[in-house]
């Protein structure tokens, strides 16, 4: 007898990141699709993790994460955003930012609560809301500027609106929120008593001298926000799946209630290694914007003569490109063709929308060695 199940996520298939990375591998294409570096994390960081493994730090850490890493996060948050947070009651180490976002949503959203998010939206947001039996309210960011239309946000707020989920620097568009956006967000959240989930995994990847607008810069916003980040992005170790969440004590208590039954904890030696590296190498964070800006510039200059039209990338390690001068294929078909026939894999942007716009964009990832970027751009510029 076959087992009958009612899917809780009937519309969810394999994520586009897995699909495209697999296709790239099958066809030997240069993989500018899924966001991960083709270079390694710092040697001193890897050594620190290995040393902690060898020294026997291989059992469960505390549920909130090892104290030295929570202290390092608190020190960093003070240094970068002037926010004084308690490592005990306001910082939680999680197995990736994804887990933190999931736990924050699960902790707050009750059946029928509305959660505002912006398309193109990172793919984990909506499933988390649906599993909490909340209602995703997806507002489009219009190309090519992809700014939040705050009037539209005001128009969709109802008494059931409970949460707003923002992401800056923004994946996949590379846009960053401004101080004016933060003022709008703070005012709306206050007026309607909303909880904010602020996905800031690319907080240290902001270019051209701009400042990252963290919710932690604004005490009134910080008081009602989960600020989420990822060591994977910051230290070039996406496969270590380690992130954190900073939130005021009342929100952290609720986050941890869920976190302790989703995963309970992350991995001890990785957390201790990160703590040691953060203390010993504060310059890593200072150097990161220039490191990624240089990669963006190498890729974009190499693409200058191409028929792709690039939108400005102010942050993240992603670059959007309008391919309408090259092809009239829908973006999923275009990236399949690009991977198989041209040898470069990219992400179709329509998959991040509830209702995709007519514009034709793909996302290229530039957290790659310069040789990789130049080789990919040479193929793309020939189209
Ligand atoms: N949010 C965004 C916007 C991302 O791009 C990613 C990257 N994968 C994540 C969250 C998840 O980060 P992590 O790998 O630490 O779970
Ligand atoms: N965040 C990465 C990206 O946007 C991928 C993460 C994943 O594979 N789920 O490419």
CSV table of C-alpha atoms and ligand atoms in Angstrom, one decimal:
chain,number,residue,atom,x,y,z
A,1,UNK,CA,0.0,0.0,0.0
A,2,UNK,CA,1.5,3.4,-0.9
A,3,UNK,CA,1.7,6.0,1.8
A,4,UNK,CA,-0.5,9.1,1.3
A,5,UNK,CA,0.8,12.4,2.6
A,6,UNK,CA,-0.5,15.9,2.3
A,7,UNK,CA,2.4,18.1,1.5
A,8,UNK,CA,2.8,21.1,3.7
A,9,UNK,CA,4.8,22.8,0.9
A,10,UNK,CA,3.2,21.4,-2.3
A,11,UNK,CA,4.7,24.1,-4.5
A,12,UNK,CA,8.2,23.7,-3.4
A,13,UNK,CA,10.7,21.8,-5.6
A,14,UNK,CA,14.4,21.5,-5.5
A,15,UNK,CA,16.0,24.9,-4.9
A,16,UNK,CA,17.2,26.8,-8.0
A,17,UNK,CA,20.7,26.9,-6.4
A,18,UNK,CA,20.9,23.1,-6.4
A,19,UNK,CA,19.4,22.8,-9.9
A,20,UNK,CA,21.9,25.3,-11.4
A,21,UNK,CA,25.0,24.1,-9.6
A,22,UNK,CA,24.2,20.5,-10.7
A,23,UNK,CA,23.6,21.6,-14.3
A,24,UNK,CA,26.9,23.6,-14.2
A,25,UNK,CA,28.7,20.4,-13.0
A,26,UNK,CA,27.1,18.2,-15.6
A,27,UNK,CA,28.1,20.5,-18.5
A,28,UNK,CA,31.4,21.6,-17.2
A,29,UNK,CA,30.2,25.2,-17.2
A,30,UNK,CA,31.8,28.0,-15.1
A,31,UNK,CA,29.4,28.2,-12.2
A,32,UNK,CA,28.4,31.8,-11.5
A,33,UNK,CA,25.0,30.6,-10.2
A,34,UNK,CA,24.8,29.5,-6.6
A,35,UNK,CA,26.5,32.0,-4.2
A,36,UNK,CA,29.7,30.4,-2.9
A,37,UNK,CA,33.4,31.3,-3.4
A,38,UNK,CA,35.8,29.3,-5.5
A,39,UNK,CA,38.5,30.2,-3.0
A,40,UNK,CA,39.0,29.1,0.6
A,41,UNK,CA,38.5,30.8,4.0
A,42,UNK,CA,41.5,32.3,5.7
A,43,UNK,CA,44.2,29.7,6.7
A,44,UNK,CA,44.3,31.0,10.3
A,45,UNK,CA,40.6,30.4,10.6
A,46,UNK,CA,40.9,26.8,9.3
A,47,UNK,CA,43.9,26.2,11.6
A,48,UNK,CA,41.9,27.5,14.6
A,49,UNK,CA,39.0,25.1,13.9
A,50,UNK,CA,41.4,22.2,13.3
A,51,UNK,CA,43.2,23.0,16.6
A,52,UNK,CA,40.0,23.0,18.5
A,53,UNK,CA,39.0,19.7,17.1
A,54,UNK,CA,42.4,18.2,18.0
A,55,UNK,CA,42.2,19.7,21.5
A,56,UNK,CA,39.0,17.8,22.1
A,57,UNK,CA,36.3,20.6,21.7
A,58,UNK,CA,34.0,18.1,20.1
A,59,UNK,CA,30.9,17.9,22.3
A,60,UNK,CA,27.7,20.0,22.3
A,61,UNK,CA,28.2,23.7,22.9
A,62,UNK,CA,25.7,25.7,25.0
A,63,UNK,CA,22.3,26.0,23.3
A,64,UNK,CA,22.9,29.7,22.5
A,65,UNK,CA,26.4,29.1,21.1
A,66,UNK,CA,29.8,29.2,22.7
A,67,UNK,CA,30.3,32.3,24.9
A,68,UNK,CA,33.5,33.5,23.2
A,69,UNK,CA,31.7,33.7,19.8
A,70,UNK,CA,28.7,35.4,21.3
A,71,UNK,CA,31.1,37.9,22.9
A,72,UNK,CA,32.9,38.4,19.6
A,73,UNK,CA,29.6,39.1,17.9
A,74,UNK,CA,28.6,41.6,20.7
A,75,UNK,CA,32.0,43.3,20.3
A,76,UNK,CA,31.6,43.5,16.5
A,77,UNK,CA,28.1,44.9,16.8
A,78,UNK,CA,29.3,47.6,19.2
A,79,UNK,CA,32.2,48.4,16.9
A,80,UNK,CA,30.2,48.5,13.6
A,81,UNK,CA,26.8,49.8,14.8
A,82,UNK,CA,27.3,51.3,18.2
A,83,UNK,CA,24.8,48.9,19.7
A,84,UNK,CA,25.4,47.5,23.1
A,85,UNK,CA,24.0,43.9,23.2
A,86,UNK,CA,24.3,41.2,25.8
A,87,UNK,CA,26.0,38.0,24.7
A,88,UNK,CA,23.9,36.2,27.2
A,89,UNK,CA,20.4,37.4,26.4
A,90,UNK,CA,20.6,39.0,22.9
A,91,UNK,CA,23.0,36.9,20.8
A,92,UNK,CA,22.3,33.4,19.5
A,93,UNK,CA,24.6,31.4,17.3
A,94,UNK,CA,22.7,29.3,14.7
A,95,UNK,CA,23.5,26.7,12.1
A,96,UNK,CA,23.4,29.3,9.3
A,97,UNK,CA,21.3,32.4,8.8
A,98,UNK,CA,18.6,30.2,7.3
A,99,UNK,CA,18.0,28.5,10.6
A,100,UNK,CA,17.9,31.9,12.4
A,101,UNK,CA,15.3,33.2,9.9
A,102,UNK,CA,13.2,30.1,10.2
A,103,UNK,CA,13.3,30.1,14.0
A,104,UNK,CA,12.4,33.9,14.1
A,105,UNK,CA,9.4,33.4,11.8
A,106,UNK,CA,8.3,30.2,13.7
A,107,UNK,CA,8.6,32.0,17.0
A,108,UNK,CA,6.5,35.0,16.1
A,109,UNK,CA,4.1,34.2,13.3
A,110,UNK,CA,0.8,32.6,14.4
A,111,UNK,CA,-1.8,31.1,11.9
A,112,UNK,CA,-3.3,33.8,9.7
A,113,UNK,CA,-0.6,36.5,10.5
A,114,UNK,CA,0.5,38.4,7.5
A,115,UNK,CA,4.2,38.8,6.8
A,116,UNK,CA,5.3,41.4,4.3
A,117,UNK,CA,8.3,40.6,2.1
A,118,UNK,CA,9.8,41.9,-1.1
A,119,UNK,CA,10.2,40.2,-4.4
A,120,UNK,CA,12.6,39.1,-5.7
A,121,UNK,CA,12.8,37.4,-2.3
A,122,UNK,CA,15.4,34.9,-1.0
A,123,UNK,CA,13.9,31.5,-1.4
A,124,UNK,CA,13.7,30.4,2.3
A,125,UNK,CA,11.4,33.2,3.5
A,126,UNK,CA,8.1,32.1,2.1
A,127,UNK,CA,8.3,28.5,3.1
A,128,UNK,CA,9.1,29.5,6.7
A,129,UNK,CA,6.0,31.7,6.8
A,130,UNK,CA,3.8,29.0,5.2
A,131,UNK,CA,5.0,26.4,7.7
A,132,UNK,CA,4.1,28.8,10.5
A,133,UNK,CA,0.6,29.0,8.8
A,134,UNK,CA,1.2,32.7,8.2
A,135,UNK,CA,0.3,34.5,5.0
A,136,UNK,CA,3.1,35.8,2.9
A,137,UNK,CA,2.3,39.3,1.4
A,138,UNK,CA,4.8,39.7,-1.4
A,139,UNK,CA,5.4,43.2,-2.8
A,140,UNK,CA,7.5,43.6,-6.0
A,141,UNK,CA,10.7,45.7,-6.2
A,142,UNK,CA,10.5,47.1,-9.7
A,143,UNK,CA,13.5,46.8,-12.0
A,144,UNK,CA,16.0,48.4,-12.7
A,145,UNK,CA,16.1,50.3,-9.4
A,146,UNK,CA,14.5,47.7,-7.1
A,147,UNK,CA,13.7,50.2,-4.4
A,148,UNK,CA,11.0,49.5,-1.7
A,149,UNK,CA,7.8,51.5,-2.5
A,150,UNK,CA,6.8,52.5,1.0
A,151,UNK,CA,3.4,53.7,-0.1
A,152,UNK,CA,2.6,50.2,-1.3
A,153,UNK,CA,3.8,48.8,2.0
A,154,UNK,CA,1.5,51.2,3.9
A,155,UNK,CA,-1.4,50.2,1.5
A,156,UNK,CA,-1.1,46.5,2.3
A,157,UNK,CA,-0.8,46.7,6.1
A,158,UNK,CA,-3.8,45.3,7.9
A,159,UNK,CA,-4.6,44.5,11.5
A,160,UNK,CA,-3.3,41.0,10.8
A,161,UNK,CA,0.2,42.3,9.6
A,162,UNK,CA,2.7,40.9,12.2
A,163,UNK,CA,6.1,41.0,10.6
A,164,UNK,CA,8.1,42.6,7.8
A,165,UNK,CA,11.1,40.8,6.4
A,166,UNK,CA,13.8,42.9,4.8
A,167,UNK,CA,17.1,42.1,3.2
A,168,UNK,CA,19.9,44.6,2.7
A,169,UNK,CA,22.3,44.3,1.0
A,170,UNK,CA,19.8,42.5,-1.2
A,171,UNK,CA,20.1,39.1,-2.8
A,172,UNK,CA,19.7,38.9,-5.8
A,173,UNK,CA,19.6,42.6,-6.9
A,174,UNK,CA,22.7,44.0,-5.0
A,175,UNK,CA,20.7,47.1,-3.9
A,176,UNK,CA,21.1,48.5,-0.4
A,177,UNK,CA,18.6,50.2,1.9
A,178,UNK,CA,19.2,53.8,2.6
A,179,UNK,CA,18.8,55.8,5.8
A,180,UNK,CA,15.5,57.1,4.4
A,181,UNK,CA,14.3,53.5,4.0
A,182,UNK,CA,15.3,52.8,7.6
A,183,UNK,CA,13.3,55.8,8.8
A,184,UNK,CA,10.2,54.5,6.9
A,185,UNK,CA,10.7,51.0,8.2
A,186,UNK,CA,11.1,52.3,11.8
A,187,UNK,CA,8.0,54.5,11.6
A,188,UNK,CA,5.8,51.8,10.1
A,189,UNK,CA,7.0,49.1,12.4
A,190,UNK,CA,6.4,51.3,15.4
A,191,UNK,CA,2.9,52.5,14.3
A,192,UNK,CA,1.7,49.0,13.5
A,193,UNK,CA,3.6,47.1,16.2
A,194,UNK,CA,5.4,45.0,13.6
A,195,UNK,CA,8.3,42.6,14.3
A,196,UNK,CA,11.2,43.0,11.8
A,197,UNK,CA,13.3,40.2,10.5
A,198,UNK,CA,16.4,41.9,9.0
A,199,UNK,CA,18.4,39.5,6.8
A,200,UNK,CA,21.9,41.2,6.9
A,201,UNK,CA,24.0,38.3,5.7
A,202,UNK,CA,25.9,40.6,3.3
A,203,UNK,CA,26.4,43.3,5.9
A,204,UNK,CA,30.1,43.6,5.2
A,205,UNK,CA,29.8,43.5,1.5
A,206,UNK,CA,28.8,47.1,0.8
A,207,UNK,CA,30.7,49.1,-1.9
A,208,UNK,CA,31.6,52.6,-3.0
A,209,UNK,CA,32.0,53.9,0.5
A,210,UNK,CA,28.4,53.4,1.4
A,211,UNK,CA,27.4,52.5,4.9
A,212,UNK,CA,25.5,49.3,5.7
A,213,UNK,CA,22.1,50.3,7.1
A,214,UNK,CA,21.7,47.8,9.9
A,215,UNK,CA,18.6,47.8,12.1
A,216,UNK,CA,21.2,47.7,14.9
A,217,UNK,CA,22.1,51.3,14.1
A,218,UNK,CA,18.6,52.5,15.1
A,219,UNK,CA,17.7,51.7,18.7
A,220,UNK,CA,13.9,52.0,18.0
A,221,UNK,CA,14.3,49.4,15.2
A,222,UNK,CA,16.7,47.2,17.1
A,223,UNK,CA,14.1,47.0,19.9
A,224,UNK,CA,11.7,45.1,17.6
A,225,UNK,CA,14.1,43.3,15.2
A,226,UNK,CA,15.8,40.0,14.7
A,227,UNK,CA,19.1,41.0,13.0
A,228,UNK,CA,20.5,37.9,11.2
A,229,UNK,CA,23.9,37.4,9.7
A,230,UNK,CA,26.1,34.6,8.3
A,231,UNK,CA,29.7,33.8,9.1
A,232,UNK,CA,29.6,31.8,5.9
A,233,UNK,CA,29.5,34.9,3.7
A,234,UNK,CA,31.8,37.0,5.9
A,235,UNK,CA,34.6,34.4,6.2
A,236,UNK,CA,34.3,32.6,2.8
A,237,UNK,CA,33.1,29.4,4.4
A,238,UNK,CA,29.5,28.9,3.3
A,239,UNK,CA,29.7,25.2,3.8
A,240,UNK,CA,30.3,25.7,7.6
A,241,UNK,CA,26.6,26.8,7.9
A,242,UNK,CA,27.2,29.1,10.9
A,243,UNK,CA,25.3,32.3,11.5
A,244,UNK,CA,23.9,34.4,14.3
A,245,UNK,CA,20.9,36.4,15.4
A,246,UNK,CA,20.9,39.5,17.5
A,247,UNK,CA,17.6,40.4,19.0
A,248,UNK,CA,16.3,42.0,22.3
A,249,UNK,CA,15.9,39.6,25.2
A,250,UNK,CA,12.2,39.0,24.8
A,251,UNK,CA,12.6,38.1,21.1
A,252,UNK,CA,15.8,36.1,21.8
A,253,UNK,CA,13.9,34.0,24.4
A,254,UNK,CA,11.3,33.1,21.8
A,255,UNK,CA,13.9,32.5,19.1
A,256,UNK,CA,15.7,30.1,21.4
A,257,UNK,CA,12.6,28.2,22.3
A,258,UNK,CA,12.3,27.2,18.7
A,259,UNK,CA,16.0,26.9,17.9
A,260,UNK,CA,16.6,24.4,20.7
A,261,UNK,CA,14.1,22.0,19.0
A,262,UNK,CA,15.0,22.7,15.4
A,263,UNK,CA,18.8,22.0,15.8
A,264,UNK,CA,19.5,22.8,19.4
A,265,UNK,CA,23.1,23.9,18.6
A,266,UNK,CA,25.7,24.4,15.9
A,267,UNK,CA,29.1,22.9,15.7
A,268,UNK,CA,31.5,23.5,18.7
A,269,UNK,CA,35.0,23.7,17.1
A,270,UNK,CA,33.7,25.9,14.2
A,271,UNK,CA,32.2,28.3,16.7
A,272,UNK,CA,35.4,28.4,18.8
A,273,UNK,CA,37.6,28.8,15.7
A,274,UNK,CA,35.5,31.7,14.5
A,275,UNK,CA,35.7,33.4,17.9
A,276,UNK,CA,39.5,33.1,17.9
A,277,UNK,CA,39.8,34.4,14.4
A,278,UNK,CA,37.5,37.3,14.9
A,279,UNK,CA,39.5,38.4,18.0
A,280,UNK,CA,42.9,38.0,16.2
A,281,UNK,CA,41.9,39.4,12.8
A,282,UNK,CA,39.6,42.4,13.1
A,283,UNK,CA,41.1,43.7,9.9
A,284,UNK,CA,39.3,41.0,7.9
A,285,UNK,CA,36.0,42.9,8.2
A,286,UNK,CA,37.6,46.2,7.2
A,287,UNK,CA,39.2,44.7,4.1
A,288,UNK,CA,36.1,42.9,2.9
A,289,UNK,CA,34.3,45.7,1.1
A,290,UNK,CA,37.4,46.5,-1.1
A,291,UNK,CA,38.0,42.8,-1.7
A,292,UNK,CA,34.6,42.3,-3.1
A,293,UNK,CA,34.3,45.6,-4.8
A,294,UNK,CA,37.5,44.7,-6.8
A,295,UNK,CA,35.8,41.5,-7.9
A,296,UNK,CA,32.7,43.3,-9.0
A,297,UNK,CA,34.8,45.8,-10.9
A,298,UNK,CA,36.9,43.0,-12.6
A,299,UNK,CA,33.7,41.3,-13.7
A,300,UNK,CA,31.9,44.4,-14.8
A,301,UNK,CA,34.8,45.8,-16.8
A,302,UNK,CA,35.2,42.5,-18.5
A,303,UNK,CA,31.5,42.6,-19.4
A,304,UNK,CA,31.6,46.2,-20.5
A,305,UNK,CA,31.5,45.4,-24.2
A,306,UNK,CA,28.8,42.7,-23.9
A,307,UNK,CA,25.2,43.0,-24.8
A,308,UNK,CA,24.2,42.3,-21.2
A,309,UNK,CA,22.9,45.4,-19.4
A,310,UNK,CA,24.2,45.4,-15.9
A,311,UNK,CA,22.2,47.1,-13.1
A,312,UNK,CA,24.3,48.8,-10.4
A,313,UNK,CA,25.5,46.4,-7.7
A,314,UNK,CA,26.0,48.3,-4.4
A,315,UNK,CA,26.4,45.3,-2.2
A,316,UNK,CA,26.4,41.5,-1.9
A,317,UNK,CA,28.4,39.4,-4.3
A,318,UNK,CA,25.8,39.3,-7.0
A,319,UNK,CA,25.4,41.2,-10.3
A,320,UNK,CA,22.1,41.4,-12.2
A,321,UNK,CA,22.1,41.5,-15.9
A,322,UNK,CA,19.3,42.3,-18.4
A,323,UNK,CA,19.8,39.9,-21.3
A,324,UNK,CA,16.9,41.1,-23.5
A,325,UNK,CA,19.3,42.3,-26.2
A,326,UNK,CA,20.6,38.8,-26.6
A,327,UNK,CA,17.6,36.5,-26.3
A,328,UNK,CA,13.8,36.5,-26.0
A,329,UNK,CA,13.8,33.2,-24.1
A,330,UNK,CA,12.2,33.2,-20.6
A,331,UNK,CA,15.0,33.3,-18.0
A,332,UNK,CA,14.8,29.7,-16.9
A,333,UNK,CA,15.3,28.6,-20.5
A,334,UNK,CA,17.9,31.2,-21.1
A,335,UNK,CA,20.1,30.0,-18.1
A,336,UNK,CA,19.7,26.4,-19.3
A,337,UNK,CA,20.9,27.4,-22.8
A,338,UNK,CA,23.7,29.6,-21.2
A,339,UNK,CA,24.9,26.7,-19.1
A,340,UNK,CA,24.8,24.1,-21.8
A,341,UNK,CA,25.8,26.0,-24.9
A,342,UNK,CA,27.9,28.9,-23.6
A,343,UNK,CA,29.4,27.3,-20.6
A,344,UNK,CA,28.4,29.8,-17.9
A,345,UNK,CA,25.7,29.1,-15.3
A,346,UNK,CA,23.6,31.8,-13.8
A,347,UNK,CA,20.4,32.1,-11.7
A,348,UNK,CA,17.1,33.1,-13.3
A,349,UNK,CA,15.7,36.0,-11.3
A,350,UNK,CA,12.0,35.2,-12.0
A,351,UNK,CA,12.1,32.3,-9.5
A,352,UNK,CA,12.3,34.8,-6.6
A,353,UNK,CA,9.0,36.4,-7.5
A,354,UNK,CA,5.4,35.5,-6.8
A,355,UNK,CA,4.5,37.3,-10.0
A,356,UNK,CA,7.6,37.8,-12.1
A,357,UNK,CA,7.9,41.0,-14.1
A,358,UNK,CA,8.2,41.0,-17.9
A,359,UNK,CA,11.8,42.2,-17.7
A,360,UNK,CA,14.5,39.6,-18.4
A,361,UNK,CA,17.2,39.4,-15.8
A,362,UNK,CA,19.7,36.8,-14.7
A,363,UNK,CA,22.0,36.9,-11.6
A,364,UNK,CA,25.7,36.3,-11.8
A,365,UNK,CA,27.8,35.6,-8.7
A,366,UNK,CA,31.2,37.3,-8.5
A,367,UNK,CA,32.7,35.7,-5.4
A,368,UNK,CA,35.1,34.0,-7.7
A,369,UNK,CA,38.8,34.2,-8.5
A,370,UNK,CA,39.6,36.9,-11.1
A,371,UNK,CA,40.6,34.2,-13.6
A,372,UNK,CA,37.2,32.6,-13.2
A,373,UNK,CA,35.4,35.9,-13.6
A,374,UNK,CA,37.5,36.9,-16.7
A,375,UNK,CA,37.0,33.5,-18.3
A,376,UNK,CA,33.2,33.7,-17.8
A,377,UNK,CA,33.0,37.3,-19.0
A,378,UNK,CA,34.9,36.4,-22.1
A,379,UNK,CA,32.2,33.8,-23.0
A,380,UNK,CA,29.4,36.2,-22.1
A,381,UNK,CA,30.8,39.2,-23.9
A,382,UNK,CA,31.0,37.1,-27.1
A,383,UNK,CA,27.2,36.7,-27.3
B,1,LIG,N1,19.8,35.1,3.3
B,1,LIG,C1,20.3,35.4,2.1
B,1,LIG,C2,19.8,36.7,1.5
B,1,LIG,C3,21.3,34.6,1.5
B,1,LIG,O1,21.7,35.0,0.3
B,1,LIG,C4,21.7,33.5,2.1
B,1,LIG,C5,22.8,32.7,1.5
B,1,LIG,N2,22.8,31.5,1.3
B,1,LIG,C6,21.2,33.2,3.4
B,1,LIG,C7,20.2,34.0,3.9
B,1,LIG,C8,21.6,31.9,4.1
B,1,LIG,O2,22.8,32.0,4.8
B,1,LIG,P1,23.4,30.7,5.5
B,1,LIG,O3,24.1,29.9,4.5
B,1,LIG,O4,24.2,31.2,6.6
B,1,LIG,O5,22.2,29.9,6.0
B,2,LIG,N1,22.5,32.2,-0.8
B,2,LIG,C1,23.1,31.5,-1.9
B,2,LIG,C2,22.7,32.1,-3.2
B,2,LIG,O1,21.8,33.0,-3.1
B,2,LIG,C3,22.8,30.0,-2.0
B,2,LIG,C4,22.3,29.3,-0.8
B,2,LIG,C5,21.6,28.0,-1.1
B,2,LIG,O2,22.1,27.3,-1.9
B,2,LIG,N2,20.5,27.7,-0.5
B,2,LIG,O3,23.1,31.8,-4.2
